[in-house]
Amino acid sequence: MSNFRIVPVDAAWAARLRQTRQDDFGHPLKAVPATGRGPCRVSLRPFTVGVDMRILAAYSPFSQASPYAETGPIFISAEAVAPYTDVHRFPPKIKADKVHFPLSLLGYSAAEHMVYTEQVGDQDIDQRIEQVFATRPEVAFLHVRNSEACCFICKVERR
């Protein structure tokens, strides 16, 4: 059993955006064909380019105000999708595609201050998450981000 839990973007939040066509920052939203692999931040499945429809929205994964509480772009599927459920391992399709998903781990304290960063590179991300939580007690949770686009993919909570 892993010492972590993958937390995708909340499905109810995504449903509200699909319905209102507006994100939390007042930006109008529209569905467009996928021009990249994404992934959808709810299902954590990569998009199929030219086939899947997706919505670009501004998102902040933080719950407290701090200098680290940044907002950035994320994609969600234009259609309702089931949230990612295999929460004790990193999504295999993202993990396996290091070309489209170069990954970074950003660790935050309970006060949501950044205390750790690492580019995953060719390392096994599941093992790296386990090791960070086993050796870095100051890390309360991690964000997984795309190393090139710097966009948020998912949160990882310590168990």
Coordinates of C-alpha atoms in Angstrom, one line a residue:
M1 CA 0.0 0.0 0.0
S2 CA 1.4 3.4 -0.9
N3 CA 1.9 6.3 1.5
F4 CA 0.1 8.7 -0.8
R5 CA -3.2 9.5 -2.4
I6 CA -3.7 11.1 -5.8
V7 CA -6.3 13.9 -5.7
P8 CA -7.7 15.0 -9.1
V9 CA -9.6 18.3 -9.6
D10 CA -13.0 18.1 -8.0
A11 CA -15.7 16.7 -10.4
A12 CA -18.4 19.0 -8.9
W13 CA -16.2 22.1 -9.6
A14 CA -15.7 20.9 -13.2
A15 CA -19.5 20.3 -13.6
R16 CA -20.2 23.8 -12.4
L17 CA -17.8 25.3 -14.9
R18 CA -19.3 23.2 -17.8
Q19 CA -22.7 24.5 -16.8
T20 CA -21.9 28.2 -16.2
R21 CA -19.2 28.5 -18.9
Q22 CA -17.3 30.7 -16.6
D23 CA -14.3 29.9 -14.3
D24 CA -13.7 31.2 -10.8
F25 CA -11.9 34.2 -12.1
G26 CA -14.7 35.4 -14.5
H27 CA -13.1 34.1 -17.7
P28 CA -15.7 32.9 -20.3
L29 CA -15.1 29.2 -21.2
K30 CA -15.7 27.3 -24.4
A31 CA -15.1 23.7 -25.5
V32 CA -12.6 23.3 -28.3
P33 CA -11.0 20.2 -29.9
A34 CA -7.9 19.0 -28.1
T35 CA -4.7 20.2 -29.7
G36 CA -2.5 18.6 -27.1
R37 CA -2.7 15.5 -24.8
G38 CA -3.8 17.5 -21.7
P39 CA -4.7 15.5 -19.5
C40 CA -8.2 16.1 -18.2
R41 CA -7.6 17.1 -14.5
V42 CA -10.7 15.3 -13.3
S43 CA -10.2 11.9 -15.0
L44 CA -6.4 12.3 -15.3
R45 CA -6.7 10.7 -18.7
P46 CA -4.7 12.1 -21.7
F47 CA -6.8 13.7 -24.4
T48 CA -6.9 12.3 -28.0
V49 CA -5.7 15.2 -30.2
G50 CA -8.4 16.3 -32.7
V51 CA -11.0 13.9 -31.2
D52 CA -11.7 14.9 -27.6
M53 CA -13.3 18.3 -26.7
R54 CA -11.8 20.1 -23.8
I55 CA -12.3 23.3 -21.8
L56 CA -9.4 25.6 -20.7
A57 CA -10.0 27.3 -17.4
A58 CA -8.0 29.2 -14.8
Y59 CA -7.5 27.2 -11.6
S60 CA -5.8 27.7 -8.2
P61 CA -5.1 24.4 -6.3
F62 CA -4.5 26.3 -3.0
S63 CA -6.9 26.8 -0.1
Q64 CA -4.9 29.6 1.7
A65 CA -3.7 33.0 0.6
S66 CA 0.1 33.0 0.3
P67 CA 2.8 34.2 -2.1
Y68 CA 2.9 30.6 -3.4
A69 CA -0.9 30.4 -4.1
E70 CA -0.6 30.8 -7.9
T71 CA -3.3 30.4 -10.5
G72 CA -2.8 28.7 -13.8
P73 CA -4.4 27.1 -16.8
I74 CA -5.8 23.6 -16.7
F75 CA -7.9 21.5 -19.1
I76 CA -11.0 19.6 -18.2
S77 CA -13.0 17.4 -20.5
A78 CA -16.0 19.2 -22.1
E79 CA -18.1 16.2 -21.2
A80 CA -18.8 14.9 -17.8
V81 CA -16.2 12.3 -16.8
A82 CA -15.6 10.0 -13.9
P83 CA -12.9 11.2 -11.5
Y84 CA -9.7 9.3 -11.3
T85 CA -10.1 6.5 -8.8
D86 CA -6.9 4.5 -8.7
V87 CA -5.7 7.0 -6.1
H88 CA -2.8 5.0 -4.6
R89 CA -0.8 5.1 -7.8
F90 CA 0.0 7.8 -10.3
P91 CA -2.1 7.6 -13.5
P92 CA -0.3 5.0 -15.6
K93 CA -0.9 6.7 -19.0
I94 CA 0.6 9.9 -17.8
K95 CA 3.5 8.2 -16.1
A96 CA 4.3 6.1 -19.2
D97 CA 4.4 9.1 -21.6
K98 CA 7.5 11.0 -20.6
V99 CA 7.6 12.8 -24.0
H100 CA 4.2 14.6 -23.5
F101 CA 4.3 14.6 -19.7
P102 CA 7.6 15.6 -18.3
L103 CA 6.8 15.9 -14.6
S104 CA 7.9 17.9 -11.6
L105 CA 7.0 17.5 -8.0
L106 CA 6.5 20.6 -5.9
G107 CA 6.2 20.1 -2.1
Y108 CA 4.3 22.3 0.2
S109 CA 4.1 22.7 4.0
A110 CA 0.8 22.6 5.9
A111 CA 0.8 26.4 5.6
E112 CA 1.1 25.9 1.8
H113 CA 4.6 27.3 1.5
M114 CA 6.8 25.7 -1.1
V115 CA 9.4 23.6 0.7
Y116 CA 10.5 21.1 -2.0
T117 CA 10.9 20.9 -5.8
E118 CA 12.2 18.1 -8.1
Q119 CA 12.0 17.3 -11.8
V120 CA 11.1 13.6 -12.0
G121 CA 12.9 12.9 -15.4
D122 CA 13.3 9.2 -16.0
Q123 CA 12.7 8.2 -12.4
D124 CA 9.6 6.3 -11.4
I125 CA 7.2 8.9 -10.1
D126 CA 5.4 6.5 -7.8
Q127 CA 8.7 5.7 -6.1
R128 CA 9.7 9.4 -6.0
I129 CA 6.4 10.3 -4.3
E130 CA 6.9 7.5 -1.7
Q131 CA 10.5 8.6 -1.0
V132 CA 9.6 12.3 -0.6
F133 CA 6.9 11.5 1.9
A134 CA 9.2 9.0 3.7
T135 CA 12.2 11.4 4.0
R136 CA 10.7 14.9 4.0
P137 CA 8.4 15.4 7.0
E138 CA 8.0 19.1 6.2
V139 CA 6.2 18.2 2.9
A140 CA 2.5 18.0 3.8
F141 CA 1.4 17.5 0.1
L142 CA 2.7 17.6 -3.4
H143 CA 1.6 19.1 -6.6
V144 CA 2.5 17.3 -9.8
R145 CA 3.1 19.7 -12.7
N146 CA 4.1 19.5 -16.3
S147 CA 7.8 20.5 -16.3
E148 CA 7.6 22.3 -19.6
A149 CA 4.2 24.1 -19.4
C150 CA 4.4 24.3 -15.6
C151 CA 0.6 23.7 -15.4
F152 CA -0.9 21.8 -12.4
I153 CA -1.9 18.2 -13.1
C154 CA -2.9 16.9 -9.7
K155 CA -2.4 17.1 -5.9
V156 CA -0.8 14.2 -4.0
E157 CA -1.7 13.9 -0.3
R158 CA 0.3 12.1 2.4
R159 CA -1.4 9.1 4.0

